[in-house]
Coordinates of C-alpha atoms in Angstrom, one line a residue:
X1369 CA 26.5 9.5 -14.3
X1370 CA 24.2 10.7 -17.1
X1371 CA 24.6 9.0 -20.5
X1372 CA 23.8 11.7 -23.0
X1373 CA 26.5 12.4 -25.5
X1374 CA 27.0 9.2 -27.5
X1375 CA 24.4 8.2 -30.1
X1376 CA 22.8 5.0 -29.0
X1377 CA 20.1 2.6 -30.1
X1378 CA 16.6 3.0 -28.7
X1379 CA 16.9 0.2 -26.2
X1380 CA 20.0 2.0 -24.8
X1381 CA 18.0 5.3 -24.7
X1382 CA 15.3 3.6 -22.7
X1383 CA 17.8 2.3 -20.2
X1384 CA 19.6 5.7 -20.0
X1385 CA 16.2 7.3 -19.4
X1386 CA 15.6 4.9 -16.5
X1387 CA 18.9 5.7 -14.9
X1388 CA 18.4 9.5 -15.3
X1389 CA 15.0 9.1 -13.7
X1390 CA 16.6 7.7 -10.6
X1391 CA 15.8 4.0 -11.3
X1392 CA 18.2 1.6 -9.7
X1393 CA 16.0 -1.6 -9.7
X1394 CA 14.1 -3.1 -12.6
X1395 CA 11.8 -6.1 -12.3
X1396 CA 10.7 -8.2 -15.1
X1397 CA 10.8 -11.4 -17.3
X1398 CA 12.6 -11.5 -20.6
X1399 CA 11.1 -12.3 -24.0
X1400 CA 12.0 -12.0 -27.7
X1401 CA 10.1 -8.7 -28.1
X1402 CA 11.8 -7.0 -25.2
X1403 CA 15.2 -8.7 -25.1
X1404 CA 16.9 -5.6 -26.6
X1405 CA 16.2 -3.7 -23.3
X1406 CA 17.5 -6.7 -21.3
X1407 CA 20.7 -6.7 -23.4
X1408 CA 21.1 -3.0 -22.7
X1409 CA 20.6 -3.4 -19.0
X1410 CA 23.3 -6.0 -19.0
X1411 CA 25.9 -3.4 -19.8
X1412 CA 24.6 -0.6 -17.5
X1413 CA 26.5 -0.5 -14.2
X1414 CA 23.9 1.5 -12.3
X1415 CA 20.7 -0.5 -12.6
X1416 CA 20.1 -3.9 -11.1
X1417 CA 17.8 -6.3 -13.0
X1418 CA 15.6 -8.5 -10.9
X1419 CA 14.2 -11.5 -12.8
X1420 CA 10.9 -12.5 -11.4
X1421 CA 8.8 -15.7 -11.8
X1422 CA 5.6 -14.0 -13.0
X1423 CA 5.0 -10.6 -14.6
X1424 CA 2.2 -9.8 -12.1
X1425 CA 4.7 -10.1 -9.3
X1426 CA 7.2 -7.9 -11.2
X1427 CA 4.5 -5.2 -11.2
X1428 CA 3.8 -5.8 -7.5
X1429 CA 7.5 -5.3 -6.7
X1430 CA 7.7 -2.2 -8.8
X1431 CA 4.6 -0.7 -7.1
X1432 CA 6.2 -1.4 -3.7
X1433 CA 9.3 0.5 -4.7
X1434 CA 7.0 3.3 -5.8
X1435 CA 5.1 3.3 -2.5
X1436 CA 8.2 3.1 -0.3
X1437 CA 10.5 5.5 -2.1
X1438 CA 8.0 7.9 -3.8
X1439 CA 9.9 7.4 -7.1
X1440 CA 8.4 5.2 -9.8
X1441 CA 9.2 1.5 -9.7
X1442 CA 9.8 -0.1 -13.1
X1443 CA 8.7 -3.4 -14.5
X1444 CA 9.3 -4.9 -18.0
X1445 CA 7.4 -7.6 -19.9
X1446 CA 7.4 -9.0 -23.4
X1447 CA 4.5 -8.8 -25.8
X1448 CA 1.3 -10.8 -25.7
X1449 CA 0.7 -12.7 -22.4
X1450 CA 3.7 -11.0 -20.9
X1451 CA 2.0 -7.7 -21.2
X1452 CA -1.4 -8.9 -20.2
X1453 CA 0.0 -10.6 -17.1
X1454 CA 0.9 -7.1 -15.7
X1455 CA -2.8 -6.1 -15.5
X1456 CA -3.6 -6.9 -11.9
X1457 CA -0.4 -5.4 -10.6
X1458 CA -0.8 -2.2 -12.6
X1459 CA -4.5 -1.9 -11.7
X1460 CA -3.5 -2.2 -8.0
X1461 CA -0.8 0.5 -8.4
X1462 CA -3.1 3.0 -10.1
X1463 CA -6.0 2.5 -7.6
X1464 CA -3.7 2.7 -4.6
X1465 CA -1.5 5.7 -5.8
X1466 CA 1.8 3.9 -6.4
X1467 CA 3.9 5.3 -9.2
X1468 CA 4.9 2.7 -11.7
X1469 CA 6.3 2.8 -15.2
X1470 CA 5.8 -0.4 -17.1
X1471 CA 7.7 -1.1 -20.4
X1472 CA 6.3 -3.7 -22.7
X1473 CA 7.6 -5.1 -25.9
X1474 CA 5.5 -5.4 -29.1
X1475 CA 5.8 -6.8 -32.6
X1476 CA 7.6 -4.8 -35.2
X1477 CA 5.7 -1.9 -36.9
X1478 CA 5.5 -3.9 -40.1
X1479 CA 3.6 -6.7 -38.4
X1480 CA 1.4 -4.6 -36.1
X1481 CA -1.6 -4.7 -38.4
X1482 CA -1.3 -8.5 -39.0
X1483 CA -2.2 -11.6 -37.1
X1484 CA 1.2 -12.8 -36.0
X1485 CA 3.0 -14.5 -33.2
X1486 CA 2.4 -12.9 -29.8
X1487 CA 0.5 -10.0 -31.3
X1488 CA -2.0 -8.3 -29.0
X1489 CA -3.5 -4.9 -28.7
X1490 CA -1.9 -4.7 -25.3
X1491 CA -2.3 -0.9 -24.8
X1492 CA -6.1 -1.4 -25.3
X1493 CA -6.0 -4.0 -22.6
X1494 CA -4.0 -1.9 -20.1
X1495 CA -5.3 1.6 -20.9
X1496 CA -8.5 1.4 -18.7
X1497 CA -6.5 0.5 -15.6
X1498 CA -3.5 2.9 -16.1
X1499 CA -3.0 6.6 -16.0
X1500 CA -1.7 6.6 -19.5
X1501 CA -0.5 4.2 -22.1
X1502 CA 1.7 5.2 -25.1
X1503 CA 3.0 3.3 -28.1
X1504 CA 6.2 4.5 -29.6
X1505 CA 5.8 5.0 -33.3
X1506 CA 9.1 6.5 -34.4
X1507 CA 12.6 6.3 -33.1
X1508 CA 12.9 10.0 -32.1
X1509 CA 10.0 9.7 -29.8
X1510 CA 11.7 7.3 -27.4
X1511 CA 13.3 9.8 -25.0
X1512 CA 10.2 12.0 -24.9
X1513 CA 7.8 9.2 -24.3
X1514 CA 10.0 7.8 -21.5
X1515 CA 10.1 11.2 -19.9
X1516 CA 6.4 11.7 -20.1
X1517 CA 5.7 8.2 -18.6
X1518 CA 7.7 9.1 -15.5
X1519 CA 6.2 12.5 -15.2
X1520 CA 2.7 11.0 -15.6
X1521 CA 3.3 8.3 -13.0
X1522 CA 4.4 10.8 -10.4
X1523 CA 1.8 13.5 -11.0
X1524 CA -1.3 13.3 -8.7
X1525 CA -3.1 11.1 -8.5
X1526 CA -0.1 8.8 -8.9
X1527 CA -0.3 5.5 -10.6
X1528 CA 0.9 3.3 -13.4
X1529 CA 1.9 4.4 -16.9
X1530 CA 2.9 2.1 -19.8
X1531 CA 5.3 2.5 -22.7
X1532 CA 5.1 0.0 -25.6
X1533 CA 8.3 -0.4 -27.6
X1534 CA 8.1 -2.2 -31.0
X1535 CA 10.8 -4.7 -31.6
X1536 CA 12.3 -2.9 -34.7
X1537 CA 12.5 0.5 -32.9
X1538 CA 14.4 -1.0 -30.0
X1539 CA 17.2 -2.0 -32.4
X1540 CA 17.2 1.3 -34.3
X1541 CA 19.1 4.5 -33.5
X1542 CA 17.8 7.9 -32.6
X1543 CA 19.1 11.4 -32.8
X1544 CA 17.5 12.4 -29.4
X1545 CA 19.2 11.0 -26.3
X1546 CA 17.7 10.5 -22.9
X1547 CA 16.7 13.6 -21.1
X1548 CA 18.8 14.7 -18.1
X1549 CA 17.8 13.9 -14.5
X1550 CA 16.4 17.4 -13.8
X1551 CA 13.8 16.9 -16.5
X1552 CA 12.1 14.0 -14.6
X1553 CA 11.3 16.2 -11.5
X1554 CA 7.8 17.7 -11.4
X1555 CA 7.3 21.3 -10.2
X1556 CA 6.5 21.7 -6.5
X1557 CA 3.0 22.5 -5.5
X1558 CA 2.2 25.7 -3.4
X1559 CA -0.3 26.4 -0.7
X1560 CA -4.0 27.3 -1.2
X1561 CA -5.1 30.9 -1.1
X1562 CA -4.5 32.3 2.4
X1563 CA -8.2 33.3 2.7
X1564 CA -9.2 29.6 2.4
X1565 CA -6.6 28.6 5.0
X1566 CA -7.8 31.3 7.4
X1567 CA -11.4 30.1 7.0
X1568 CA -10.4 26.5 7.9
X1569 CA -8.5 27.9 10.9
X1570 CA -11.6 29.6 12.1
X1571 CA -13.6 26.4 11.6
X1572 CA -11.2 24.5 13.8
X1573 CA -11.2 27.1 16.5
X1574 CA -15.0 27.0 16.6
X1575 CA -15.3 23.2 16.5
X1576 CA -16.1 21.2 19.6
X1577 CA -14.8 17.9 18.2
X1578 CA -12.6 18.3 15.1
X1579 CA -11.1 15.1 13.8
X1580 CA -8.1 14.7 11.5
X1581 CA -8.8 11.8 9.1
X1582 CA -5.6 10.8 7.3
X1583 CA -5.6 9.0 3.9
X1584 CA -3.1 7.4 1.7
X1585 CA -1.7 10.6 0.2
X1586 CA -0.7 11.8 3.7
X1587 CA 2.1 9.4 4.1
X1588 CA 5.0 11.0 2.3
X1589 CA 7.8 11.6 4.9
X1590 CA 7.7 15.4 4.5
X1591 CA 3.9 15.5 4.9
X1592 CA 4.0 13.2 7.9
X1593 CA 6.6 15.5 9.6
X1594 CA 4.3 18.5 9.1
X1595 CA 1.2 16.6 10.4
X1596 CA 3.1 15.6 13.5
X1597 CA 4.2 19.2 14.1
X1598 CA 0.6 20.3 13.6
X1599 CA -0.7 17.8 16.2
X1600 CA 1.9 18.9 18.7
X1601 CA 0.7 22.5 18.4
X1602 CA -3.0 21.7 18.1
X1603 CA -3.8 18.3 19.6
X1604 CA -6.9 16.7 18.2
X1605 CA -8.1 13.1 17.6
X1606 CA -6.7 11.3 14.6
X1607 CA -8.1 8.4 12.5
X1608 CA -6.2 6.7 9.7
X1609 CA -7.3 4.7 6.7
X1610 CA -5.4 1.4 6.2
X1611 CA -2.9 2.9 3.8
X1612 CA -2.2 5.8 6.1
X1613 CA -0.6 3.4 8.6
X1614 CA 2.4 4.9 10.3
X1615 CA 1.5 8.6 10.0
X1616 CA 0.9 8.9 13.8
X1617 CA 4.1 8.6 15.8
X1618 CA 4.5 6.7 19.1
X1619 CA 4.7 10.0 21.1
X1620 CA 1.3 11.1 19.6
X1621 CA -0.4 7.8 20.1
X1622 CA -2.6 9.3 22.8
X1623 CA -4.4 11.1 19.9
X1624 CA -4.8 8.0 17.8
X1625 CA -8.2 6.3 17.6
X1626 CA -7.3 3.6 15.2
X1627 CA -7.8 2.8 11.5
X1628 CA -11.2 2.6 9.7
X1629 CA -12.3 0.6 6.7
X1630 CA -14.6 -2.2 5.4
X1631 CA -17.1 -2.3 8.2
X1632 CA -18.5 0.8 10.1
X1633 CA -17.9 -0.7 13.6
X1634 CA -14.7 0.8 14.9
X1635 CA -14.1 3.4 17.6
X1636 CA -12.7 5.6 14.8
X1637 CA -16.0 5.3 13.0
X1638 CA -17.9 6.4 16.1
X1639 CA -15.5 9.3 16.5
X1640 CA -16.2 10.4 12.9
X1641 CA -19.9 10.2 13.4
X1642 CA -19.7 12.4 16.6
X1643 CA -17.3 15.0 15.0
X1644 CA -18.6 18.4 14.0
X1645 CA -15.6 19.0 11.7
X1646 CA -13.7 16.2 9.8
X1647 CA -10.5 17.3 8.2
X1648 CA -9.5 14.7 5.5
X1649 CA -5.9 14.8 4.5
X1650 CA -4.9 12.9 1.4
X1651 CA -8.1 10.8 1.6
X1652 CA -9.1 8.8 -1.5
X1653 CA -12.7 7.2 -1.6
X1654 CA -11.3 3.9 -2.8
X1655 CA -9.9 3.4 0.7
X1656 CA -13.2 3.7 2.5
X1657 CA -16.3 4.8 0.6
X1658 CA -17.7 8.0 2.1
X1659 CA -21.3 6.5 2.1
X1660 CA -20.0 4.0 4.7
X1661 CA -18.6 6.6 7.2
X1662 CA -20.8 9.6 6.4
X1663 CA -24.0 7.7 6.2
X1664 CA -26.4 10.7 6.1
X1665 CA -24.0 13.0 4.1
X1666 CA -24.3 15.6 6.9
X1667 CA -20.7 15.7 8.3
X1668 CA -18.9 19.0 7.9
X1669 CA -15.8 18.1 5.9
X1670 CA -12.6 20.0 4.9
X1671 CA -10.8 18.4 2.0
X1672 CA -7.0 18.8 2.1
X1673 CA -5.2 17.2 -0.9
X1674 CA -3.2 17.7 -4.0
X1675 CA -6.3 17.3 -6.1
X1676 CA -10.0 18.3 -6.0
X1677 CA -12.3 15.8 -4.3
X1678 CA -14.7 13.3 -5.8
X1679 CA -17.7 15.4 -4.9
X1680 CA -21.0 13.7 -4.1
X1681 CA -23.9 13.4 -1.7
X1682 CA -21.8 11.6 1.0
X1683 CA -18.6 13.7 0.4
X1684 CA -19.3 17.4 -0.1
X1685 CA -16.6 19.5 1.6
X1686 CA -17.4 23.0 2.8
X1687 CA -13.9 24.0 1.8
X1688 CA -11.1 22.4 -0.2
X1689 CA -7.5 23.2 0.3
X1690 CA -5.9 22.1 -2.9
X1691 CA -2.1 22.2 -3.4
X1692 CA 0.8 21.1 -1.4
X1693 CA -0.5 19.2 1.6
X1694 CA 2.8 20.0 3.4
X1695 CA 2.4 23.8 2.8
X1696 CA -1.3 23.8 3.6
X1697 CA -0.9 22.0 6.9
X1698 CA 2.0 24.2 7.9
X1699 CA 0.1 27.4 7.0
X1700 CA -3.0 26.1 8.8
X1701 CA -1.1 25.5 12.0
X1702 CA 0.2 29.1 11.9
X1703 CA -3.3 30.4 11.4
X1704 CA -5.0 28.7 14.4
X1705 CA -5.1 30.9 17.5
X1706 CA -7.2 29.3 20.1
X1707 CA -7.5 25.5 20.5
X1708 CA -8.2 23.2 23.4
X1709 CA -7.2 19.6 23.9
X1710 CA -10.2 17.9 22.3
X1711 CA -9.0 14.4 23.2
X1712 CA -9.8 15.2 26.9
X1713 CA -13.5 15.2 26.2
X1714 CA -15.7 12.5 27.7
X1715 CA -16.5 11.0 24.3
X1716 CA -12.9 10.8 23.4
X1717 CA -11.8 9.2 26.7
X1718 CA -14.6 6.6 26.2
X1719 CA -13.7 5.8 22.6
X1720 CA -9.9 5.7 23.4
X1721 CA -10.6 3.2 26.1
X1722 CA -12.8 1.1 23.8
X1723 CA -10.1 1.2 21.1
X1724 CA -7.5 -0.3 23.5
X1725 CA -9.8 -2.7 25.3
X1726 CA -8.8 -5.7 23.1
X1727 CA -5.4 -5.8 24.8
X1728 CA -7.0 -7.0 28.0
X1729 CA -7.9 -10.3 26.3
X1730 CA -5.1 -10.6 23.8
X1731 CA -3.0 -12.9 26.0
X1732 CA -5.3 -15.9 26.7
X1733 CA -5.7 -17.2 30.2
X1734 CA -5.2 -20.8 29.0
X1735 CA -2.5 -21.1 26.4
X1736 CA -3.8 -24.0 24.3
X1737 CA -5.6 -24.8 21.1
X1738 CA -5.3 -23.1 17.8
X1739 CA -3.6 -19.7 17.6
X1740 CA -5.8 -16.7 18.4
X1741 CA -5.3 -13.8 16.0
X1742 CA -5.0 -11.2 18.8
X1743 CA -2.5 -13.3 20.7
X1744 CA -0.4 -13.6 17.6
X1745 CA -0.5 -9.8 16.9
X1746 CA 0.4 -8.9 20.5
X1747 CA 3.4 -11.1 20.3
X1748 CA 4.5 -9.8 16.9
X1749 CA 4.1 -6.2 18.2
X1750 CA 6.6 -7.1 21.0
X1751 CA 9.2 -8.9 18.9
X1752 CA 9.3 -6.7 15.8
X1753 CA 11.2 -3.5 15.8
X1754 CA 9.3 -0.3 15.0
X1755 CA 11.7 0.2 12.1
X1756 CA 11.0 -3.2 10.6
X1757 CA 9.0 -3.1 7.4
X1758 CA 5.8 -5.3 7.6
X1759 CA 3.8 -6.2 4.5
X1760 CA 0.3 -7.7 4.8
X1761 CA -1.7 -9.6 2.2
X1762 CA -5.4 -9.3 1.8
X1763 CA -7.7 -11.7 3.7
X1764 CA -8.9 -12.0 7.2
X1765 CA -5.3 -11.5 8.4
X1766 CA -5.4 -8.1 6.8
X1767 CA -8.5 -7.0 8.8
X1768 CA -7.0 -8.1 12.1
X1769 CA -3.6 -6.6 11.3
X1770 CA -4.9 -3.2 10.1
X1771 CA -7.1 -2.9 13.2
X1772 CA -4.7 -4.0 15.9
X1773 CA -1.1 -3.8 14.7
X1774 CA 0.5 -0.4 15.5
X1775 CA 3.0 1.2 13.1
X1776 CA 4.7 4.5 14.0
X1777 CA 6.6 5.4 10.8
X1778 CA 5.3 5.9 7.2
X1779 CA 6.0 3.2 4.6
X1780 CA 6.7 0.6 7.2
X1781 CA 3.4 -1.2 7.3
X1782 CA 2.0 -1.9 3.8
X1783 CA -1.3 -3.4 2.6
X1784 CA -3.5 -3.4 -0.5
X1785 CA -6.7 -1.6 0.3
X1786 CA -8.2 0.1 -2.8
X1787 CA -8.2 -3.1 -4.8
X1788 CA -7.7 -5.6 -2.0
X1789 CA -5.4 -7.6 -4.2
X1790 CA -4.4 -11.1 -3.1
X1791 CA -0.7 -12.1 -3.4
X1792 CA 1.0 -8.7 -2.7
X1793 CA 2.8 -9.4 0.6
X1794 CA 5.7 -11.6 -0.5
X1795 CA 6.6 -9.6 -3.7
X1796 CA 6.3 -6.3 -1.6
X1797 CA 8.6 -7.8 1.0
X1798 CA 11.2 -8.6 -1.6
X1799 CA 11.0 -5.1 -2.9
X1800 CA 11.3 -3.7 0.6
X1801 CA 14.4 -5.8 1.1
X1802 CA 16.0 -4.6 -2.1
X1803 CA 15.5 -0.8 -1.4
X1804 CA 17.4 -1.1 1.9
X1805 CA 20.9 0.3 2.1
X1806 CA 22.7 -2.0 1.7
X1807 CA 20.1 -4.3 0.0
X1808 CA 18.7 -7.2 2.1
X1809 CA 20.5 -6.0 5.2
X1810 CA 17.5 -5.9 7.6
X1811 CA 14.7 -8.2 8.5
X1812 CA 11.4 -7.7 6.6
X1813 CA 8.2 -9.4 7.9
X1814 CA 5.3 -10.4 5.6
X1815 CA 2.0 -12.0 6.4
X1816 CA -0.7 -13.7 4.3
X1817 CA -3.5 -16.3 4.5
X1818 CA -2.9 -19.7 3.0
X1819 CA -5.0 -18.7 0.0
X1820 CA -3.2 -15.4 -0.7
X1821 CA 0.2 -16.9 -0.3
X1822 CA -0.3 -19.2 -3.2
X1823 CA -1.0 -16.3 -5.6
X1824 CA 2.7 -15.4 -5.6
X1825 CA 4.4 -18.2 -3.8
X1826 CA 6.7 -18.8 -6.8
X1827 CA 8.6 -15.7 -5.8
X1828 CA 9.9 -17.6 -2.8
X1829 CA 12.6 -18.7 -5.2
X1830 CA 13.4 -15.1 -6.1
X1831 CA 13.7 -14.1 -2.4
X1832 CA 16.0 -17.0 -1.7
X1833 CA 18.3 -16.4 -4.7
X1834 CA 18.5 -12.7 -3.8
X1835 CA 19.5 -13.6 -0.3
X1836 CA 16.6 -11.6 1.2
X1837 CA 16.0 -11.7 5.0
X1838 CA 12.3 -12.2 5.1
X1839 CA 10.1 -14.0 7.6
X1840 CA 6.7 -14.8 6.1
X1841 CA 3.8 -15.9 8.4
X1842 CA 0.9 -17.8 6.8
X1843 CA -2.3 -17.7 8.8
X1844 CA -3.5 -21.1 7.7
X1845 CA -7.1 -22.4 8.1
X1846 CA -7.4 -24.2 4.8
X1847 CA -10.0 -21.8 3.4
X1848 CA -10.5 -18.4 1.7
X1849 CA -11.7 -17.2 5.1
X1850 CA -12.4 -13.6 4.4
X1851 CA -14.9 -14.7 1.8
X1852 CA -16.2 -17.6 4.0
X1853 CA -17.3 -15.6 7.0
X1854 CA -18.9 -12.9 4.9
X1855 CA -20.8 -15.5 2.9
X1856 CA -22.0 -17.0 6.2
X1857 CA -23.2 -13.6 7.4
X1858 CA -25.2 -13.1 4.1
X1859 CA -26.5 -16.6 3.4
X1860 CA -26.0 -18.7 6.6
X1861 CA -23.6 -20.9 4.7
X1862 CA -20.4 -20.8 2.5
X1863 CA -19.5 -21.9 -0.9
X1864 CA -16.3 -22.3 -3.0
X1865 CA -13.9 -21.5 -0.1
X1866 CA -12.2 -24.8 0.7
X1867 CA -8.4 -25.0 0.1
X1868 CA -5.8 -27.1 1.9
X1869 CA -3.5 -29.7 0.4
X1870 CA -0.2 -27.8 0.9
X1871 CA 2.5 -28.6 3.5
X1872 CA 4.0 -25.1 3.7
X1873 CA 7.1 -26.2 5.7
X1874 CA 8.0 -28.7 3.0
X1875 CA 7.1 -26.2 0.4
X1876 CA 9.6 -23.7 1.9
X1877 CA 12.3 -26.4 2.1
X1878 CA 11.8 -27.2 -1.6
X1879 CA 12.9 -23.6 -2.4
X1880 CA 15.8 -23.8 0.1
X1881 CA 14.0 -21.6 2.6
X1882 CA 13.5 -22.5 6.2
X1883 CA 10.1 -23.8 7.4
X1884 CA 8.6 -23.4 10.8
X1885 CA 5.2 -24.4 12.3
X1886 CA 3.1 -22.9 15.0
X1887 CA 0.5 -25.5 15.8
X1888 CA -1.0 -24.1 19.0
X1889 CA -1.1 -21.1 21.4
X1890 CA 1.8 -22.4 23.5
X1891 CA 4.2 -22.4 20.6
X1892 CA 3.5 -18.8 19.4
X1893 CA 6.2 -17.0 21.3
X1894 CA 9.1 -19.5 21.0
X1895 CA 8.6 -20.3 17.3
X1896 CA 8.0 -16.6 16.4
X1897 CA 11.3 -15.6 18.1
X1898 CA 13.2 -18.4 16.4
X1899 CA 11.7 -17.5 13.0
X1900 CA 12.4 -13.8 13.3
X1901 CA 16.0 -14.5 14.4
X1902 CA 16.6 -16.7 11.4
X1903 CA 18.9 -15.0 8.8
X1904 CA 17.5 -15.6 5.4
X1905 CA 14.0 -16.5 4.0
X1906 CA 11.7 -18.4 6.2
X1907 CA 8.0 -19.5 6.1
X1908 CA 6.0 -19.9 9.3
X1909 CA 2.8 -22.0 9.0
X1910 CA 0.4 -20.8 11.7
X1911 CA -2.6 -22.9 12.6
X1912 CA -5.0 -20.0 13.1
X1913 CA -8.3 -20.0 15.1
X1914 CA -10.9 -18.1 13.0
X1915 CA -13.8 -19.2 15.2
X1916 CA -14.6 -15.6 16.2
X1917 CA -14.3 -14.0 12.7
X1918 CA -17.9 -12.9 12.4
X1919 CA -17.2 -10.5 15.2
X1920 CA -15.1 -8.5 12.7
X1921 CA -18.3 -7.5 10.9
X1922 CA -20.6 -7.3 13.9
X1923 CA -21.8 -4.4 15.9
X1924 CA -22.0 -2.1 12.9
X1925 CA -22.9 1.4 14.1
X1926 CA -26.6 2.0 13.4
X1927 CA -27.4 4.7 10.9
X1928 CA -29.1 6.8 13.6
X1929 CA -25.8 7.0 15.6
X1930 CA -24.6 10.6 15.7

């Protein structure tokens, strides 16, 4: 269904454009400057409007749709504070490569130069944190600006774009209808020159310890499929960034040496330091700064991506394969002749054993006291299906989960890494529920700390009213703990981190959700099973033991390690 032939007002053309771009969900909050679009959405049978409790969360949900589906998610906000409330969500999307199109209302053109109600130079506010921001100035621009916003959001590096629609234009007509669906598709990328691919093939053949380092732009399903085929043909050790979670399948887990980020103290960090050839695939420096994992700037790097690298002292590839990652990996696999199973080396066996050593102590000998993070994670790993989407907020919970929770499919384990934005997990879980077929038909699991949860806790009402099936675990210690333990490492004390004062079970019940508590180690398995079996929205308040948290940042690999 493409609505093209009938002349329509500009609000209708915006909505027609959304539909033709493949949008089926729109997240937002209404307002007087944008109500024309909401009115047009009311009559459109193909787009579902999700009314949120805060514009920031609408942007989070749109970004999750973009990350999971690869197609831009859409959020809508009114002028003034409605538009400015999108800022954090759009900044997170742009930094972390999630395609989003935001539509904001603005005052009429006649009032745009005056000091008037809800006037704001919103595009000036949003421009620094978005890929592009465009204000529509005349009616016949609407279709073209909408098309450009979608093409801009999906071109690499992906991110957020913004369209500002003045109140008077929304009500007016236009001679130019929405563009057809085919117009919203970008041209496909091709492979790099064959001479470059052959050169990389020779480098791999000659390397004693090549390492595949997967980043956030390696997680598209078609790219993951090619990477897995490559590893089956040419086995080599693999390391992921946090946002690349799920790229390595269960059958290839013997090649997986964990995820790296934040602190240079993981087995994967040691592997990178020992490598004589690091092949980065879809890596972005916002995920894990190169000066942290390539301390001396001496690692031999091959950069494989859709875009040229951010070249510097600590990241200076000897070759860049720019173009389709999918095509380049496939061509590279075909051009490698002689390889050995590098994971059989002594260093790899040692690091693989180190990576899995935590499992020996994950189940405590004495099941008592506050909940140990690794015990919780080992239980969650057992009780959650590999096809269950898990979203994780930022905080100490995110460090533990990204290091120790395994995911075997792309887009199934989501976290905010580039911006480390608090409050994403519940909105992302709602979006993950809604993109299911049929919507809200499968369990989604989300996690946060007690601090991060309160950033977006109002969306609990949204989740309940949408009949989502979400179990949200809160690791509760009454503090901003990720800040606390790092302050203690720096200064020997902490400041400004005390929280508390919320009974999360009663909080859940106030929103007509189900509340559970895990007070101690001996309750973990029984309460977790009960909460995961609950059909609907539930909150689990977990009394977490963070007494060993400084270990997360200890044993940093010395600079001389190589």
